[in-house]
Amino acid sequence: MENGAAPTAKPVIVAIDGPSGTGKSSTSKAVAAQLGLSYLDTGAQYRAITWWMVHNGIDLADPTAIAAVAGKPEIVSGTDPAAPTITVDGVDVAAPIRTQEVTSKVSAVSAVPEVRTRITELQRSLATGAERGIVVEGRDIGTTVLPDADLKVFLTASPEARAARRSGELKGADLHATREALIKRDAADSSRKTSPLAKAEDAVEVDTTELTLAQVIECVVTLVEEKRAGK
């Protein structure tokens, strides 16, 4: 893989997986910023294609209809951890992809193999093209998207801790409802046939339940630095 990297340091590819509410996004962005790496939120890409399907009136109860248009939207991800961006056909969708409407439909769209193939290709091209390396966060990065990543981290946390974090992010969200929604999403993502949410055998598991965000970031930064030093 040619990626025009500076000769000083070999680019490092870091995969961070785990379910919602474990601190993936905050951790990944901070680690990338601290180490001068690019950053990719793969979940945003699945949300973006879901938003496009909703926006264009695709029948999301019909996997064949989803598969037929999976290649149509142009999704572009900006990989600056300080200001990650995402556009669909030139439209900034950073805000609309976070709505409850998109959130409730993303698992169904993500489960369609043609969608995963399309988005996975996009993710791999961004990862291999990152000159200094990249932190990629998602649900199947270490197992499917980047199985040869230099470092794989799997973040976990109790459903209660995750629900508390998510309801803090989603203004006015009901804690119990959030917890139930998280458990339902976990079940959908873990049981789908194509690229389920799973921990790679060689991933380092970090339970964030009792840790502050700063502690999680410090832990992952240390893991990356150790990996770099070992090269």
PDB file of C-alpha atoms in Angstrom:
ATOM      1  CA  MET A   1       0.000   0.000   0.000  1.00  0.00           C
ATOM      2  CA  GLU A   2       1.587   3.232  -1.087  1.00  0.00           C
ATOM      3  CA  ASN A   3       0.514   6.164   1.000  1.00  0.00           C
ATOM      4  CA  GLY A   4       3.220   8.791   0.619  1.00  0.00           C
ATOM      5  CA  ALA A   5       4.040   8.766   4.313  1.00  0.00           C
ATOM      6  CA  ALA A   6       6.810  10.906   5.709  1.00  0.00           C
ATOM      7  CA  PRO A   7       9.918   8.799   6.259  1.00  0.00           C
ATOM      8  CA  THR A   8      10.147   9.808   9.933  1.00  0.00           C
ATOM      9  CA  ALA A   9       7.346   7.589  11.257  1.00  0.00           C
ATOM     10  CA  LYS A  10       5.510   4.692   9.714  1.00  0.00           C
ATOM     11  CA  PRO A  11       1.794   5.502   9.507  1.00  0.00           C
ATOM     12  CA  VAL A  12      -0.177   3.697  12.183  1.00  0.00           C
ATOM     13  CA  ILE A  13      -3.725   2.430  11.617  1.00  0.00           C
ATOM     14  CA  VAL A  14      -5.792   2.213  14.801  1.00  0.00           C
ATOM     15  CA  ALA A  15      -9.191   0.462  14.865  1.00  0.00           C
ATOM     16  CA  ILE A  16     -11.529   1.338  17.729  1.00  0.00           C
ATOM     17  CA  ASP A  17     -14.712  -0.730  17.943  1.00  0.00           C
ATOM     18  CA  GLY A  18     -17.521  -1.088  20.439  1.00  0.00           C
ATOM     19  CA  PRO A  19     -21.221  -0.390  20.950  1.00  0.00           C
ATOM     20  CA  SER A  20     -22.818   3.057  21.365  1.00  0.00           C
ATOM     21  CA  GLY A  21     -22.155   4.998  24.550  1.00  0.00           C
ATOM     22  CA  THR A  22     -18.718   3.537  25.312  1.00  0.00           C
ATOM     23  CA  GLY A  23     -16.947   6.801  24.465  1.00  0.00           C
ATOM     24  CA  LYS A  24     -15.726   5.700  21.014  1.00  0.00           C
ATOM     25  CA  SER A  25     -16.132   9.021  19.222  1.00  0.00           C
ATOM     26  CA  SER A  26     -14.749  11.262  21.963  1.00  0.00           C
ATOM     27  CA  THR A  27     -11.822   8.900  22.577  1.00  0.00           C
ATOM     28  CA  SER A  28     -11.011   8.390  18.890  1.00  0.00           C
ATOM     29  CA  LYS A  29     -11.063  12.114  18.075  1.00  0.00           C
ATOM     30  CA  ALA A  30      -8.886  13.002  21.060  1.00  0.00           C
ATOM     31  CA  VAL A  31      -6.353  10.223  20.400  1.00  0.00           C
ATOM     32  CA  ALA A  32      -6.078  11.214  16.724  1.00  0.00           C
ATOM     33  CA  ALA A  33      -5.630  14.898  17.619  1.00  0.00           C
ATOM     34  CA  GLN A  34      -3.028  14.144  20.285  1.00  0.00           C
ATOM     35  CA  LEU A  35      -0.970  11.899  17.997  1.00  0.00           C
ATOM     36  CA  GLY A  36      -1.379  13.904  14.782  1.00  0.00           C
ATOM     37  CA  LEU A  37      -3.414  11.226  13.021  1.00  0.00           C
ATOM     38  CA  SER A  38      -6.465  11.425  10.770  1.00  0.00           C
ATOM     39  CA  TYR A  39      -9.851  10.393  12.176  1.00  0.00           C
ATOM     40  CA  LEU A  40     -12.807   8.567  10.675  1.00  0.00           C
ATOM     41  CA  ASP A  41     -16.232   8.041  12.236  1.00  0.00           C
ATOM     42  CA  THR A  42     -17.571   5.114  10.202  1.00  0.00           C
ATOM     43  CA  GLY A  43     -20.939   5.271  11.945  1.00  0.00           C
ATOM     44  CA  ALA A  44     -21.458   8.727  10.437  1.00  0.00           C
ATOM     45  CA  GLN A  45     -21.068   7.198   6.978  1.00  0.00           C
ATOM     46  CA  TYR A  46     -23.796   4.639   7.672  1.00  0.00           C
ATOM     47  CA  ARG A  47     -25.960   7.427   9.090  1.00  0.00           C
ATOM     48  CA  ALA A  48     -25.272   9.482   5.957  1.00  0.00           C
ATOM     49  CA  ILE A  49     -26.398   6.761   3.563  1.00  0.00           C
ATOM     50  CA  THR A  50     -29.444   6.155   5.796  1.00  0.00           C
ATOM     51  CA  TRP A  51     -30.267   9.877   5.727  1.00  0.00           C
ATOM     52  CA  TRP A  52     -30.036   9.819   1.906  1.00  0.00           C
ATOM     53  CA  MET A  53     -32.390   6.820   1.719  1.00  0.00           C
ATOM     54  CA  VAL A  54     -34.938   8.523   4.022  1.00  0.00           C
ATOM     55  CA  HIS A  55     -34.565  11.823   2.111  1.00  0.00           C
ATOM     56  CA  ASN A  56     -35.217  10.045  -1.185  1.00  0.00           C
ATOM     57  CA  GLY A  57     -38.197   8.004  -0.010  1.00  0.00           C
ATOM     58  CA  ILE A  58     -36.573   4.568  -0.320  1.00  0.00           C
ATOM     59  CA  ASP A  59     -38.619   1.771   1.303  1.00  0.00           C
ATOM     60  CA  LEU A  60     -36.376   0.829   4.226  1.00  0.00           C
ATOM     61  CA  ALA A  61     -38.449  -2.285   4.936  1.00  0.00           C
ATOM     62  CA  ASP A  62     -37.249  -3.671   1.599  1.00  0.00           C
ATOM     63  CA  PRO A  63     -33.564  -4.737   1.541  1.00  0.00           C
ATOM     64  CA  THR A  64     -33.735  -5.165  -2.252  1.00  0.00           C
ATOM     65  CA  ALA A  65     -34.778  -1.521  -2.679  1.00  0.00           C
ATOM     66  CA  ILE A  66     -31.935  -0.419  -0.376  1.00  0.00           C
ATOM     67  CA  ALA A  67     -29.395  -2.576  -2.234  1.00  0.00           C
ATOM     68  CA  ALA A  68     -30.488  -1.209  -5.621  1.00  0.00           C
ATOM     69  CA  VAL A  69     -29.522   2.381  -4.723  1.00  0.00           C
ATOM     70  CA  ALA A  70     -26.582   1.751  -2.359  1.00  0.00           C
ATOM     71  CA  GLY A  71     -24.103   3.039  -4.944  1.00  0.00           C
ATOM     72  CA  LYS A  72     -25.924   6.272  -5.753  1.00  0.00           C
ATOM     73  CA  PRO A  73     -25.107   8.814  -3.003  1.00  0.00           C
ATOM     74  CA  GLU A  74     -21.656  10.418  -3.008  1.00  0.00           C
ATOM     75  CA  ILE A  75     -20.418  10.375   0.597  1.00  0.00           C
ATOM     76  CA  VAL A  76     -17.351  12.429   1.485  1.00  0.00           C
ATOM     77  CA  SER A  77     -15.777  12.303   4.948  1.00  0.00           C
ATOM     78  CA  GLY A  78     -13.365  14.981   6.194  1.00  0.00           C
ATOM     79  CA  THR A  79     -10.789  13.319   8.468  1.00  0.00           C
ATOM     80  CA  ASP A  80      -9.488  16.244  10.555  1.00  0.00           C
ATOM     81  CA  PRO A  81     -10.126  15.169  14.188  1.00  0.00           C
ATOM     82  CA  ALA A  82     -10.539  18.817  15.242  1.00  0.00           C
ATOM     83  CA  ALA A  83     -13.345  19.357  12.730  1.00  0.00           C
ATOM     84  CA  PRO A  84     -14.590  16.136  11.098  1.00  0.00           C
ATOM     85  CA  THR A  85     -17.068  16.755   8.294  1.00  0.00           C
ATOM     86  CA  ILE A  86     -19.461  14.642   6.250  1.00  0.00           C
ATOM     87  CA  THR A  87     -21.341  15.510   3.089  1.00  0.00           C
ATOM     88  CA  VAL A  88     -23.764  13.619   0.845  1.00  0.00           C
ATOM     89  CA  ASP A  89     -23.890  14.801  -2.775  1.00  0.00           C
ATOM     90  CA  GLY A  90     -22.233  18.016  -1.602  1.00  0.00           C
ATOM     91  CA  VAL A  91     -24.745  18.671   1.206  1.00  0.00           C
ATOM     92  CA  ASP A  92     -23.443  19.044   4.789  1.00  0.00           C
ATOM     93  CA  VAL A  93     -25.337  16.382   6.762  1.00  0.00           C
ATOM     94  CA  ALA A  94     -23.428  16.507  10.079  1.00  0.00           C
ATOM     95  CA  ALA A  95     -26.568  17.663  11.949  1.00  0.00           C
ATOM     96  CA  PRO A  96     -29.425  15.816  10.165  1.00  0.00           C
ATOM     97  CA  ILE A  97     -27.723  12.399  10.453  1.00  0.00           C
ATOM     98  CA  ARG A  98     -27.970  12.654  14.267  1.00  0.00           C
ATOM     99  CA  THR A  99     -31.775  12.882  14.343  1.00  0.00           C
ATOM    100  CA  GLN A 100     -33.864  10.193  15.998  1.00  0.00           C
ATOM    101  CA  GLU A 101     -35.397   9.343  12.605  1.00  0.00           C
ATOM    102  CA  VAL A 102     -31.994   8.386  11.184  1.00  0.00           C
ATOM    103  CA  THR A 103     -30.831   6.740  14.431  1.00  0.00           C
ATOM    104  CA  SER A 104     -33.882   4.440  14.461  1.00  0.00           C
ATOM    105  CA  LYS A 105     -33.305   3.309  10.874  1.00  0.00           C
ATOM    106  CA  VAL A 106     -29.520   2.993  10.597  1.00  0.00           C
ATOM    107  CA  SER A 107     -29.334  -0.638  11.776  1.00  0.00           C
ATOM    108  CA  ALA A 108     -31.759  -1.792   9.056  1.00  0.00           C
ATOM    109  CA  VAL A 109     -29.814   0.009   6.316  1.00  0.00           C
ATOM    110  CA  SER A 110     -26.440  -1.091   7.704  1.00  0.00           C
ATOM    111  CA  ALA A 111     -27.491  -4.741   7.640  1.00  0.00           C
ATOM    112  CA  VAL A 112     -27.829  -4.776   3.834  1.00  0.00           C
ATOM    113  CA  PRO A 113     -24.678  -6.420   2.368  1.00  0.00           C
ATOM    114  CA  GLU A 114     -24.506  -4.080  -0.637  1.00  0.00           C
ATOM    115  CA  VAL A 115     -24.480  -1.069   1.703  1.00  0.00           C
ATOM    116  CA  ARG A 116     -21.700  -2.563   3.815  1.00  0.00           C
ATOM    117  CA  THR A 117     -19.621  -3.416   0.745  1.00  0.00           C
ATOM    118  CA  ARG A 118     -19.945   0.142  -0.557  1.00  0.00           C
ATOM    119  CA  ILE A 119     -19.128   1.834   2.755  1.00  0.00           C
ATOM    120  CA  THR A 120     -16.320  -0.617   3.587  1.00  0.00           C
ATOM    121  CA  GLU A 121     -14.563   0.218   0.296  1.00  0.00           C
ATOM    122  CA  LEU A 122     -14.858   3.910   1.150  1.00  0.00           C
ATOM    123  CA  GLN A 123     -13.414   3.320   4.632  1.00  0.00           C
ATOM    124  CA  ARG A 124     -10.469   1.262   3.365  1.00  0.00           C
ATOM    125  CA  SER A 125      -9.517   3.873   0.763  1.00  0.00           C
ATOM    126  CA  LEU A 126      -9.525   6.605   3.421  1.00  0.00           C
ATOM    127  CA  ALA A 127      -7.470   4.475   5.824  1.00  0.00           C
ATOM    128  CA  THR A 128      -4.823   3.466   3.298  1.00  0.00           C
ATOM    129  CA  GLY A 129      -4.585   7.018   1.991  1.00  0.00           C
ATOM    130  CA  ALA A 130      -3.951   8.609   5.390  1.00  0.00           C
ATOM    131  CA  GLU A 131      -0.351   9.807   5.188  1.00  0.00           C
ATOM    132  CA  ARG A 132       0.470   9.824   8.900  1.00  0.00           C
ATOM    133  CA  GLY A 133      -2.002   7.144   9.887  1.00  0.00           C
ATOM    134  CA  ILE A 134      -5.574   7.186  11.110  1.00  0.00           C
ATOM    135  CA  VAL A 135      -7.890   6.310  13.987  1.00  0.00           C
ATOM    136  CA  VAL A 136     -10.988   4.565  12.599  1.00  0.00           C
ATOM    137  CA  GLU A 137     -13.950   3.989  14.904  1.00  0.00           C
ATOM    138  CA  GLY A 138     -16.954   1.777  14.359  1.00  0.00           C
ATOM    139  CA  ARG A 139     -18.407  -1.662  15.010  1.00  0.00           C
ATOM    140  CA  ASP A 140     -16.594  -3.972  12.592  1.00  0.00           C
ATOM    141  CA  ILE A 141     -13.315  -2.179  11.889  1.00  0.00           C
ATOM    142  CA  GLY A 142     -10.929  -4.670  13.536  1.00  0.00           C
ATOM    143  CA  THR A 143     -12.825  -7.708  12.278  1.00  0.00           C
ATOM    144  CA  THR A 144     -13.911  -6.770   8.745  1.00  0.00           C
ATOM    145  CA  VAL A 145     -12.887  -3.336   7.478  1.00  0.00           C
ATOM    146  CA  LEU A 146      -9.245  -3.230   8.599  1.00  0.00           C
ATOM    147  CA  PRO A 147      -8.317  -6.721   9.862  1.00  0.00           C
ATOM    148  CA  ASP A 148      -4.616  -5.842   9.472  1.00  0.00           C
ATOM    149  CA  ALA A 149      -4.833  -2.656  11.585  1.00  0.00           C
ATOM    150  CA  ASP A 150      -1.682  -2.016  13.638  1.00  0.00           C
ATOM    151  CA  LEU A 151      -3.711  -1.710  16.839  1.00  0.00           C
ATOM    152  CA  LYS A 152      -7.253  -2.854  17.610  1.00  0.00           C
ATOM    153  CA  VAL A 153      -9.120  -1.572  20.654  1.00  0.00           C
ATOM    154  CA  PHE A 154     -12.570  -2.752  21.748  1.00  0.00           C
ATOM    155  CA  LEU A 155     -14.347  -0.394  24.162  1.00  0.00           C
ATOM    156  CA  THR A 156     -17.079  -1.737  26.443  1.00  0.00           C
ATOM    157  CA  ALA A 157     -19.186  -0.351  29.303  1.00  0.00           C
ATOM    158  CA  SER A 158     -22.234  -1.423  31.280  1.00  0.00           C
ATOM    159  CA  PRO A 159     -25.640  -0.712  29.661  1.00  0.00           C
ATOM    160  CA  GLU A 160     -26.411   1.681  32.540  1.00  0.00           C
ATOM    161  CA  ALA A 161     -23.227   3.722  32.035  1.00  0.00           C
ATOM    162  CA  ARG A 162     -23.749   3.823  28.290  1.00  0.00           C
ATOM    163  CA  ALA A 163     -27.390   4.914  28.617  1.00  0.00           C
ATOM    164  CA  ALA A 164     -26.401   7.697  31.022  1.00  0.00           C
ATOM    165  CA  ARG A 165     -23.825   8.986  28.537  1.00  0.00           C
ATOM    166  CA  ARG A 166     -26.162   8.749  25.573  1.00  0.00           C
ATOM    167  CA  SER A 167     -29.063  10.455  27.327  1.00  0.00           C
ATOM    168  CA  GLY A 168     -26.620  13.198  28.298  1.00  0.00           C
ATOM    169  CA  GLU A 169     -25.802  13.642  24.604  1.00  0.00           C
ATOM    170  CA  LEU A 170     -29.432  13.392  23.467  1.00  0.00           C
ATOM    171  CA  LYS A 171     -31.092  16.364  25.135  1.00  0.00           C
ATOM    172  CA  GLY A 172     -34.203  15.425  27.093  1.00  0.00           C
ATOM    173  CA  ALA A 173     -33.808  11.714  26.444  1.00  0.00           C
ATOM    174  CA  ASP A 174     -35.443   9.272  28.845  1.00  0.00           C
ATOM    175  CA  LEU A 175     -32.761   7.172  30.571  1.00  0.00           C
ATOM    176  CA  HIS A 176     -34.787   3.940  30.641  1.00  0.00           C
ATOM    177  CA  ALA A 177     -35.867   4.348  26.998  1.00  0.00           C
ATOM    178  CA  THR A 178     -32.289   5.088  25.991  1.00  0.00           C
ATOM    179  CA  ARG A 179     -31.036   1.955  27.759  1.00  0.00           C
ATOM    180  CA  GLU A 180     -33.696  -0.187  26.047  1.00  0.00           C
ATOM    181  CA  ALA A 181     -32.855   1.346  22.656  1.00  0.00           C
ATOM    182  CA  LEU A 182     -29.137   0.656  23.168  1.00  0.00           C
ATOM    183  CA  ILE A 183     -29.760  -2.989  24.081  1.00  0.00           C
ATOM    184  CA  LYS A 184     -32.022  -3.383  21.026  1.00  0.00           C
ATOM    185  CA  ARG A 185     -29.396  -1.784  18.754  1.00  0.00           C
ATOM    186  CA  ASP A 186     -26.658  -4.024  20.224  1.00  0.00           C
ATOM    187  CA  ALA A 187     -28.773  -7.104  19.493  1.00  0.00           C
ATOM    188  CA  ALA A 188     -29.430  -5.970  15.911  1.00  0.00           C
ATOM    189  CA  ASP A 189     -25.785  -5.085  15.248  1.00  0.00           C
ATOM    190  CA  SER A 190     -24.386  -8.223  16.908  1.00  0.00           C
ATOM    191  CA  SER A 191     -26.730 -10.663  15.169  1.00  0.00           C
ATOM    192  CA  ARG A 192     -26.684  -9.338  11.599  1.00  0.00           C
ATOM    193  CA  LYS A 193     -25.215 -11.720   9.051  1.00  0.00           C
ATOM    194  CA  THR A 194     -22.898  -9.202   7.387  1.00  0.00           C
ATOM    195  CA  SER A 195     -20.035  -7.802   9.505  1.00  0.00           C
ATOM    196  CA  PRO A 196     -21.655  -8.001  12.947  1.00  0.00           C
ATOM    197  CA  LEU A 197     -20.485  -5.973  15.940  1.00  0.00           C
ATOM    198  CA  ALA A 198     -17.773  -8.219  17.366  1.00  0.00           C
ATOM    199  CA  LYS A 199     -14.459  -8.035  19.173  1.00  0.00           C
ATOM    200  CA  ALA A 200     -11.467  -9.088  17.079  1.00  0.00           C
ATOM    201  CA  GLU A 201      -9.411 -11.892  18.634  1.00  0.00           C
ATOM    202  CA  ASP A 202      -6.317  -9.673  18.760  1.00  0.00           C
ATOM    203  CA  ALA A 203      -8.117  -6.566  20.083  1.00  0.00           C
ATOM    204  CA  VAL A 204      -7.305  -4.988  23.445  1.00  0.00           C
ATOM    205  CA  GLU A 205     -10.527  -4.693  25.463  1.00  0.00           C
ATOM    206  CA  VAL A 206     -10.972  -1.550  27.574  1.00  0.00           C
ATOM    207  CA  ASP A 207     -13.956  -1.391  29.947  1.00  0.00           C
ATOM    208  CA  THR A 208     -14.819   2.306  30.270  1.00  0.00           C
ATOM    209  CA  THR A 209     -17.608   1.927  32.878  1.00  0.00           C
ATOM    210  CA  GLU A 210     -15.543   3.245  35.790  1.00  0.00           C
ATOM    211  CA  LEU A 211     -13.117   5.394  33.785  1.00  0.00           C
ATOM    212  CA  THR A 212     -13.238   9.090  33.005  1.00  0.00           C
ATOM    213  CA  LEU A 213     -12.910  10.099  29.366  1.00  0.00           C
ATOM    214  CA  ALA A 214      -9.414  11.438  30.091  1.00  0.00           C
ATOM    215  CA  GLN A 215      -8.374   8.045  31.501  1.00  0.00           C
ATOM    216  CA  VAL A 216      -9.715   6.189  28.447  1.00  0.00           C
ATOM    217  CA  ILE A 217      -7.873   8.579  26.099  1.00  0.00           C
ATOM    218  CA  GLU A 218      -4.639   8.188  28.088  1.00  0.00           C
ATOM    219  CA  CYS A 219      -4.981   4.398  27.973  1.00  0.00           C
ATOM    220  CA  VAL A 220      -5.450   4.294  24.183  1.00  0.00           C
ATOM    221  CA  VAL A 221      -2.684   6.851  23.515  1.00  0.00           C
ATOM    222  CA  THR A 222      -0.316   4.670  25.556  1.00  0.00           C
ATOM    223  CA  LEU A 223      -1.325   1.579  23.557  1.00  0.00           C
ATOM    224  CA  VAL A 224      -0.663   3.405  20.264  1.00  0.00           C
ATOM    225  CA  GLU A 225       2.699   4.729  21.445  1.00  0.00           C
ATOM    226  CA  GLU A 226       3.751   1.264  22.614  1.00  0.00           C
ATOM    227  CA  LYS A 227       2.748  -0.146  19.221  1.00  0.00           C
ATOM    228  CA  ARG A 228       4.725   2.552  17.420  1.00  0.00           C
ATOM    229  CA  ALA A 229       7.781   1.987  19.596  1.00  0.00           C
ATOM    230  CA  GLY A 230       7.643  -1.739  18.900  1.00  0.00           C
ATOM    231  CA  LYS A 231       7.916  -1.246  15.141  1.00  0.00           C
TER     232      LYS A 231
END
